[in-house]
Amino acid sequence: MDFNLPDAWQARRMRNENKKRRNDKRSVYQRDRARILHSAAFRRLQAKTQVLGAEHSDFYRTRLTHSLEVSQIGTGIVAQLKEKQPTFRALLPSTGLMESLCLAHDIGHPPYGHGGEIALNYMMREEGGFEGNAQTFRIVTLLEPYTQHHGMNLARRTLLGVMKYPALISAAHNGQSPTPVTDFRHLKARDWQPAKGIYDHDSARRDWVLEPLCDADKALFLTFRDNQPDGEHRKTRFKSLDCSIMELADDIAYGVHDLEDAIVMGLVNREQWQEAVASVLAECGDPWLESHIGELSEQMFGPPYERKDAIGALVNTLLTSVEIAPTVQDGAQCFQSPLLAWNAFLPDVMAGVLETLKRFVSEFVVKQPELQVVEYKGQQLVMELFDAFASDPERLLPKDYRQDWLIAQQAGESGMRVIADYLSSMTDSFAQKLHSTMFTAASNGPLYAIR
């Protein structure tokens, strides 16, 4: 198979960066990885909630350690695919590219995880909404000050891989608008789930990424899934090959690695695991898992070194099951571009195993009242901060963001997107301290926001 890709996929929107780098031998994607790794947006992940808040302990995973684990799994998937399906070696992403996607995939998530996302989506309900993946794309293409106007100025293929949902949010939205609340404390998260896509404000940057695709590929890439449940926002059907690998790595890290935190913290016990997971995996259809799940279950709740071994075994079982297969529609391969014509998949049996693990983490950890109370607190805190900054942006916003707000005003825009950019960039602890400084008599003095 011919997997020759046009040079346009390695292009950057700002072509002449005029960087002073002597004898730089790095590839395009190795440079992308460095830009992400050294960005302020990436560093802030060390103090942003993954499942458990960073303030609970220095052991539990943050968005930063989660992203590092996703990167390790993603590069592992690529390595085993090159061995298992060598035909695709020329098409598979380099280590630098896969690390770039995995390290960048969460940098748009706001403080306090889903609570912060709901808060910002509500406050931006008349301004195009807010969504973590859309914010990631906005950061890497515009906000992160590696260049003046093009963010990190990443390569086009990197940006295609970061783009989980390529349609515009206005097209993905279900068109239903719940009645706004009169009191923030009465806001129900389920009423303000964000539509997933790209902000309409960033459509020109999205269109630049898709330029090398033929018209038919471009149109199909932006189509939505069939049979969406009534009342839910629409989701696009397709992703690039690189994005499909990154998403599998993300799901495996969530379903397996985040499970470790839950066990160590005591949020789940052996009986819950046995009933909800082990009993299912014992009849999952995979001979290796069926014969080893009893031993793995004992290790999972045994000494730390045994738990580590069991966690590693589950990750390895999922990782080595990934395969590349054609992207099909109505039973036929449907894309011309190799980057879209092939995707990474888990076979049905192992996809069911991963879904069982993810559902267990969601039901027995994420949705537990103890964690939802913290998420609710963050939701309230972010809405109150937004309300304060929106009341007098020119007075309250830090210097750089104030300048962006003034530019937006001159362009005839409200400037609310600038406030969302500022608040979403905060760590959990910075947002909490800022809230205390603004609304509590006893505060710790001024805080400084640095891009």
Coordinates of C-alpha atoms in Angstrom, one line a residue:
M1 CA 0.0 0.0 0.0
D2 CA 1.2 3.5 -0.8
F3 CA 1.2 5.7 2.3
N4 CA 3.1 8.6 0.9
L5 CA 1.7 11.7 2.5
P6 CA 2.0 15.2 1.1
D7 CA 4.5 17.6 2.7
A8 CA 1.6 19.8 3.7
W9 CA 1.0 17.6 6.7
Q10 CA 4.3 18.7 8.2
A11 CA 3.7 22.4 7.4
R12 CA 3.1 25.0 10.1
R13 CA 0.7 27.9 9.6
M14 CA 3.4 30.4 10.4
R15 CA 6.0 29.1 7.9
N16 CA 9.0 31.3 8.7
E17 CA 9.5 31.3 12.5
N18 CA 13.0 32.6 12.2
K19 CA 14.2 30.5 15.1
K20 CA 17.9 30.7 16.0
R21 CA 18.7 27.0 16.5
R22 CA 22.3 25.9 15.6
N23 CA 22.6 22.4 14.2
D24 CA 19.0 21.4 15.1
K25 CA 18.6 17.8 14.0
R26 CA 15.2 17.2 15.5
S27 CA 12.2 16.2 13.4
V28 CA 9.1 18.3 13.0
Y29 CA 7.3 16.3 15.6
Q30 CA 10.2 16.2 18.0
R31 CA 10.0 20.0 18.0
D32 CA 6.3 19.9 18.5
R33 CA 6.8 17.6 21.5
A34 CA 9.3 20.1 23.0
R35 CA 6.9 23.0 22.5
I36 CA 4.1 21.2 24.3
L37 CA 6.4 19.9 27.1
H38 CA 7.8 23.4 27.9
S39 CA 4.5 25.2 27.7
A40 CA 2.8 26.9 30.6
A41 CA -0.4 25.2 29.7
F42 CA 1.2 21.8 30.1
R43 CA 3.0 22.7 33.4
R44 CA -0.3 23.8 34.9
L45 CA -1.6 20.2 34.6
Q46 CA 0.4 19.3 37.7
A47 CA -2.2 21.1 39.8
K48 CA -5.4 20.3 37.9
T49 CA -7.8 17.6 39.0
Q50 CA -7.8 14.2 37.2
V51 CA -10.2 12.1 39.3
L52 CA -9.1 13.1 42.8
G53 CA -8.1 16.6 43.6
A54 CA -4.4 17.4 43.9
E55 CA -5.0 18.8 47.4
H56 CA -5.9 15.4 48.8
S57 CA -2.5 13.9 48.5
D58 CA 0.7 14.1 46.5
F59 CA 0.3 10.4 45.5
Y60 CA -2.9 10.7 43.5
R61 CA -2.8 11.3 39.7
T62 CA -3.2 14.8 38.4
R63 CA -3.9 15.8 34.8
L64 CA -0.1 16.0 34.3
T65 CA 0.7 12.5 35.5
H66 CA -2.3 11.1 33.6
S67 CA -1.0 12.8 30.4
L68 CA 2.5 11.2 31.0
E69 CA 0.8 7.8 31.4
V70 CA -1.2 8.3 28.3
S71 CA 2.0 9.1 26.4
Q72 CA 3.6 6.0 27.6
I73 CA 0.6 3.8 26.6
G74 CA 0.3 5.6 23.2
T75 CA 3.9 5.0 22.2
G76 CA 3.5 1.4 23.4
I77 CA 0.5 1.0 21.1
V78 CA 2.5 2.4 18.1
A79 CA 5.5 0.1 18.8
Q80 CA 3.4 -3.0 19.0
L81 CA 1.4 -2.1 15.9
K82 CA 4.6 -1.7 13.9
E83 CA 5.6 -5.2 14.9
K84 CA 2.1 -6.8 14.5
Q85 CA 1.1 -5.0 11.3
P86 CA 4.4 -4.0 9.6
T87 CA 2.5 -3.0 6.4
F88 CA 1.5 0.2 8.2
R89 CA 4.9 1.2 9.5
A90 CA 5.3 4.0 7.0
L91 CA 1.9 5.4 8.0
L92 CA 2.1 5.1 11.8
P93 CA 3.0 8.1 13.8
S94 CA 6.5 8.7 15.0
T95 CA 7.3 8.5 18.7
G96 CA 7.6 12.3 18.7
L97 CA 4.2 12.8 17.1
M98 CA 2.3 10.3 19.4
E99 CA 4.0 11.8 22.5
S100 CA 2.9 15.3 21.3
L101 CA -0.7 14.2 21.0
C102 CA -0.8 12.4 24.3
L103 CA 0.9 15.2 26.2
A104 CA -1.3 17.9 24.7
H105 CA -4.7 16.1 24.8
D106 CA -5.8 17.5 28.2
I107 CA -4.3 21.0 28.3
G108 CA -7.6 22.7 27.6
H109 CA -9.3 21.3 30.6
P110 CA -10.2 23.9 33.2
P111 CA -9.8 23.8 37.0
Y112 CA -11.9 21.3 39.0
G113 CA -12.4 19.0 36.0
H114 CA -15.9 18.5 34.8
G115 CA -17.3 20.9 37.4
G116 CA -15.2 23.7 35.9
E117 CA -16.2 22.7 32.4
I118 CA -19.9 22.8 33.3
A119 CA -19.4 26.2 35.0
L120 CA -17.7 27.8 32.0
N121 CA -20.1 26.3 29.5
Y122 CA -23.0 27.8 31.4
M123 CA -21.4 31.2 31.7
M124 CA -20.5 31.1 28.0
R125 CA -24.0 29.8 26.9
E126 CA -24.7 32.8 24.7
E127 CA -21.1 33.1 23.5
G128 CA -20.4 29.8 21.8
G129 CA -20.1 27.6 24.9
F130 CA -17.0 26.1 26.5
E131 CA -15.6 22.6 26.1
G132 CA -12.2 21.1 27.1
N133 CA -11.2 19.6 23.7
A134 CA -12.1 22.8 21.9
Q135 CA -10.0 24.8 24.4
T136 CA -7.1 22.5 23.8
F137 CA -7.2 23.3 20.1
R138 CA -7.5 27.0 20.9
I139 CA -4.5 26.9 23.2
V140 CA -2.2 25.1 20.7
T141 CA -3.3 27.2 17.7
L142 CA -3.7 30.7 19.3
L143 CA -3.2 31.2 23.0
E144 CA 0.1 29.7 24.1
P145 CA 2.6 32.5 23.5
Y146 CA 5.3 30.5 21.6
T147 CA 4.5 32.7 18.6
Q148 CA 2.6 36.0 18.6
H149 CA -0.5 34.9 16.6
H150 CA -0.4 31.2 16.1
G151 CA 0.1 29.6 19.6
M152 CA 2.5 26.8 19.5
N153 CA 2.4 26.8 15.7
L154 CA 2.3 23.0 15.6
A155 CA 2.6 20.9 12.5
R156 CA -0.7 20.3 10.6
R157 CA -0.7 16.5 11.2
T158 CA -0.2 17.1 15.0
L159 CA -3.2 19.4 15.0
L160 CA -5.3 16.9 13.1
G161 CA -4.4 14.3 15.7
V162 CA -5.4 16.7 18.6
M163 CA -8.8 17.3 16.9
K164 CA -11.1 14.8 18.6
Y165 CA -14.3 16.4 17.3
P166 CA -13.7 18.4 14.1
A167 CA -17.1 19.9 13.6
L168 CA -18.0 23.3 14.9
I169 CA -19.8 23.5 18.2
S170 CA -22.7 25.4 16.7
A171 CA -23.3 22.4 14.4
A172 CA -22.9 19.9 17.1
H173 CA -25.2 21.6 19.6
N174 CA -28.7 20.1 19.9
G175 CA -30.3 23.6 19.7
Q176 CA -32.0 23.2 23.1
S177 CA -31.4 26.0 25.7
P178 CA -32.5 25.2 29.3
T179 CA -33.8 28.2 31.3
P180 CA -30.9 30.0 33.0
V181 CA -30.8 29.7 36.8
T182 CA -31.4 32.6 39.1
D183 CA -28.9 31.3 41.6
F184 CA -25.7 29.5 40.7
R185 CA -26.2 27.0 43.5
H186 CA -29.3 25.7 41.7
L187 CA -27.5 24.9 38.4
K188 CA -27.8 21.2 37.5
A189 CA -24.8 19.9 35.7
R190 CA -26.8 17.5 33.5
D191 CA -28.6 20.4 32.0
W192 CA -25.4 22.1 30.8
Q193 CA -23.3 19.3 29.3
P194 CA -21.2 21.0 26.6
A195 CA -21.4 20.1 22.9
K196 CA -18.1 18.7 21.6
G197 CA -16.3 20.3 18.7
I198 CA -14.3 23.4 17.7
Y199 CA -15.3 26.9 18.7
D200 CA -16.9 28.8 15.8
H201 CA -14.4 31.5 16.7
D202 CA -11.6 29.2 15.7
S203 CA -13.1 28.0 12.5
A204 CA -10.4 29.5 10.2
R205 CA -7.7 27.6 12.1
R206 CA -9.7 24.4 11.9
D207 CA -10.2 24.9 8.1
W208 CA -6.4 25.4 7.7
V209 CA -5.7 22.0 9.3
L210 CA -8.2 20.3 6.9
E211 CA -6.9 22.0 3.7
P212 CA -4.9 19.0 2.4
L213 CA -8.0 16.8 2.4
C214 CA -10.1 16.4 -0.8
D215 CA -13.6 17.9 -0.7
A216 CA -15.2 14.5 -0.3
D217 CA -13.0 13.5 2.6
K218 CA -13.5 16.9 4.3
A219 CA -17.2 16.7 4.1
L220 CA -17.4 13.1 5.4
F221 CA -14.9 13.9 8.2
L222 CA -17.3 16.5 9.5
T223 CA -20.4 14.3 9.5
F224 CA -22.2 13.2 12.7
R225 CA -23.0 9.8 14.2
D226 CA -26.4 8.3 13.4
N227 CA -29.0 7.5 16.0
Q228 CA -28.0 10.0 18.6
P229 CA -30.2 9.8 21.7
D230 CA -32.9 12.5 21.8
G231 CA -31.8 15.6 23.6
E232 CA -28.1 14.9 23.4
H233 CA -25.6 16.9 21.4
R234 CA -24.4 15.4 18.2
K235 CA -20.9 13.9 17.9
T236 CA -18.8 13.6 14.8
R237 CA -18.3 10.0 13.5
F238 CA -14.6 10.0 12.4
K239 CA -11.1 10.7 13.7
S240 CA -7.7 10.5 12.2
L241 CA -5.5 7.4 12.7
D242 CA -3.2 9.3 15.1
C243 CA -6.2 10.6 17.1
S244 CA -7.7 7.1 17.3
I245 CA -4.5 5.7 18.9
M246 CA -4.3 8.6 21.3
E247 CA -7.9 8.1 22.4
L248 CA -7.4 4.4 23.1
A249 CA -4.3 5.3 25.2
D250 CA -6.4 7.9 27.1
D251 CA -9.2 5.4 27.7
I252 CA -6.8 2.7 28.9
A253 CA -5.2 5.1 31.3
Y254 CA -8.6 6.2 32.7
G255 CA -9.9 2.7 33.0
V256 CA -6.9 1.0 34.5
H257 CA -4.4 3.6 36.0
D258 CA -7.1 5.7 37.6
L259 CA -8.5 2.5 39.1
E260 CA -5.2 2.2 41.1
D261 CA -5.9 5.6 42.9
A262 CA -9.4 4.4 43.8
I263 CA -8.2 1.2 45.3
V264 CA -5.4 2.9 47.3
M265 CA -7.8 5.6 48.6
G266 CA -10.3 2.9 49.6
L267 CA -13.0 4.2 47.4
V268 CA -13.6 0.7 46.0
N269 CA -13.4 -2.6 47.8
R270 CA -12.8 -6.2 46.8
E271 CA -16.5 -7.1 46.8
Q272 CA -17.4 -4.3 44.4
W273 CA -14.6 -5.2 42.1
Q274 CA -15.6 -8.9 42.1
E275 CA -19.2 -8.2 41.4
A276 CA -18.9 -5.4 38.8
V277 CA -15.6 -6.4 37.0
A278 CA -14.0 -9.7 37.9
S279 CA -17.2 -11.7 37.3
V280 CA -17.6 -10.1 33.9
L281 CA -14.0 -10.5 32.8
A282 CA -14.2 -14.2 33.9
E283 CA -16.6 -14.7 31.0
C284 CA -15.4 -12.0 28.6
G285 CA -14.3 -14.3 25.8
D286 CA -10.6 -13.7 26.1
P287 CA -8.9 -16.9 27.1
W288 CA -5.9 -15.3 28.8
L289 CA -8.0 -12.9 30.9
E290 CA -10.6 -15.6 31.8
S291 CA -7.8 -17.8 33.2
H292 CA -5.9 -15.1 35.0
I293 CA -8.6 -12.7 36.4
G294 CA -8.8 -14.6 39.7
E295 CA -5.0 -14.1 40.3
L296 CA -5.1 -10.5 39.0
S297 CA -8.0 -9.7 41.4
E298 CA -6.0 -11.1 44.4
Q299 CA -3.0 -9.0 43.3
M300 CA -5.2 -5.9 42.8
F301 CA -6.0 -5.8 46.5
G302 CA -2.7 -7.2 47.8
P303 CA 0.6 -5.5 48.6
P304 CA 1.6 -2.5 46.5
Y305 CA 4.1 -4.4 44.4
E306 CA 1.5 -7.0 43.5
R307 CA -1.1 -4.3 42.7
K308 CA 1.4 -2.7 40.3
D309 CA 2.0 -6.0 38.6
A310 CA -1.8 -6.5 38.1
I311 CA -2.3 -3.0 36.8
G312 CA 0.6 -3.5 34.3
A313 CA -0.9 -6.8 33.2
L314 CA -4.3 -5.2 32.4
V315 CA -2.6 -2.3 30.5
N316 CA -0.5 -4.8 28.5
T317 CA -3.5 -7.0 27.7
L318 CA -5.4 -4.1 26.3
L319 CA -2.4 -2.4 24.6
T320 CA -1.3 -5.5 22.7
S321 CA -4.9 -6.1 21.5
V322 CA -5.1 -2.9 19.4
E323 CA -5.3 -3.4 15.7
I324 CA -5.4 -1.2 12.6
A325 CA -8.5 -1.6 10.4
P326 CA -10.2 0.3 7.6
T327 CA -12.5 3.2 8.5
V328 CA -15.7 2.1 6.9
Q329 CA -19.1 3.5 6.1
D330 CA -21.9 1.2 4.9
G331 CA -19.4 -1.6 4.8
A332 CA -17.0 0.1 2.4
Q333 CA -13.7 2.0 3.0
C334 CA -14.8 5.6 2.7
F335 CA -11.7 8.0 2.8
Q336 CA -9.0 8.7 0.3
S337 CA -6.5 10.2 2.7
P338 CA -4.5 7.4 4.5
L339 CA -4.7 9.5 7.7
L340 CA -8.4 9.0 7.7
A341 CA -8.8 5.7 5.8
W342 CA -7.3 3.7 8.7
N343 CA -8.0 3.8 12.4
A344 CA -6.8 1.9 15.5
F345 CA -9.4 -0.3 17.2
L346 CA -9.8 -2.8 20.0
P347 CA -11.5 -6.0 18.9
D348 CA -15.1 -6.4 20.3
V349 CA -14.1 -8.6 23.2
M350 CA -11.3 -6.3 24.4
A351 CA -13.4 -3.2 23.7
G352 CA -16.0 -4.7 26.1
V353 CA -13.3 -5.3 28.7
L354 CA -12.2 -1.7 28.5
E355 CA -15.8 -0.5 28.7
T356 CA -16.3 -2.6 31.8
L357 CA -13.3 -1.0 33.5
K358 CA -14.2 2.5 32.5
R359 CA -17.8 2.0 33.7
F360 CA -16.5 0.7 37.1
V361 CA -14.3 3.8 37.6
S362 CA -17.2 6.1 36.6
E363 CA -19.8 4.5 38.8
F364 CA -17.8 3.6 41.9
V365 CA -15.4 6.6 41.9
V366 CA -16.3 9.6 39.8
K367 CA -20.0 9.6 40.6
Q368 CA -19.5 9.1 44.3
P369 CA -21.0 11.9 46.4
E370 CA -17.7 12.6 48.2
L371 CA -16.1 13.5 44.9
Q372 CA -19.1 15.2 43.4
V373 CA -19.2 17.6 46.4
V374 CA -15.7 18.7 45.5
E375 CA -16.6 19.1 41.8
Y376 CA -19.8 21.0 42.8
K377 CA -17.6 23.3 44.9
G378 CA -15.3 24.0 42.0
Q379 CA -18.3 24.6 39.7
Q380 CA -19.7 27.3 42.1
L381 CA -16.2 28.9 42.5
V382 CA -15.6 29.2 38.8
M383 CA -19.0 30.7 38.1
E384 CA -18.6 33.3 40.8
L385 CA -15.1 34.2 39.5
F386 CA -16.5 34.5 35.9
D387 CA -19.4 36.7 37.1
A388 CA -16.9 39.0 38.9
F389 CA -14.6 39.4 36.0
A390 CA -17.4 39.9 33.5
S391 CA -18.7 42.7 35.7
D392 CA -15.7 44.9 35.0
P393 CA -13.1 43.2 32.8
E394 CA -11.0 46.2 32.1
R395 CA -10.5 46.7 35.8
L396 CA -10.0 43.2 37.0
L397 CA -8.3 41.2 34.2
P398 CA -4.5 40.8 34.3
K399 CA -2.6 42.9 31.9
D400 CA -2.2 40.5 29.0
Y401 CA -5.8 39.3 29.1
R402 CA -7.0 42.9 29.5
Q403 CA -5.3 43.7 26.2
D404 CA -6.9 40.8 24.5
W405 CA -10.3 41.9 25.9
L406 CA -9.8 45.4 24.5
I407 CA -8.8 44.0 21.1
A408 CA -12.0 41.9 21.2
Q409 CA -14.0 45.0 22.1
Q410 CA -12.5 46.9 19.2
A411 CA -13.5 44.0 16.9
G412 CA -17.1 44.4 18.0
E413 CA -17.0 41.2 20.2
S414 CA -18.1 40.9 23.8
G415 CA -14.7 39.7 25.1
M416 CA -16.3 37.0 27.2
R417 CA -14.2 34.4 25.4
V418 CA -11.1 36.1 26.8
I419 CA -12.5 35.7 30.3
A420 CA -13.1 32.0 29.6
D421 CA -9.5 31.7 28.4
Y422 CA -8.2 33.2 31.6
L423 CA -10.3 31.2 34.0
S424 CA -9.8 27.9 32.2
S425 CA -6.0 28.3 32.3
M426 CA -6.1 28.4 36.1
T427 CA -5.0 25.5 38.3
D428 CA -7.4 24.4 41.1
S429 CA -5.3 26.0 43.8
F430 CA -4.9 29.3 41.9
A431 CA -8.6 29.6 41.3
Q432 CA -9.3 28.8 45.0
K433 CA -6.8 31.4 46.2
L434 CA -8.1 34.0 43.8
H435 CA -11.6 33.4 44.9
S436 CA -10.5 33.8 48.5
T437 CA -8.7 37.0 47.7
M438 CA -11.7 38.5 45.9
F439 CA -14.5 37.4 48.2
T440 CA -13.0 36.8 51.7
A441 CA -12.0 39.4 54.1
A442 CA -8.9 37.5 55.2
S443 CA -6.8 36.9 52.1
N444 CA -3.2 36.1 51.3
G445 CA -2.4 39.2 49.3
P446 CA -2.2 39.7 45.5
L447 CA -1.9 36.9 43.0
Y448 CA -0.1 37.2 39.7
A449 CA -1.3 35.4 36.5
I450 CA 1.5 34.5 34.1
R451 CA 1.0 33.1 30.6

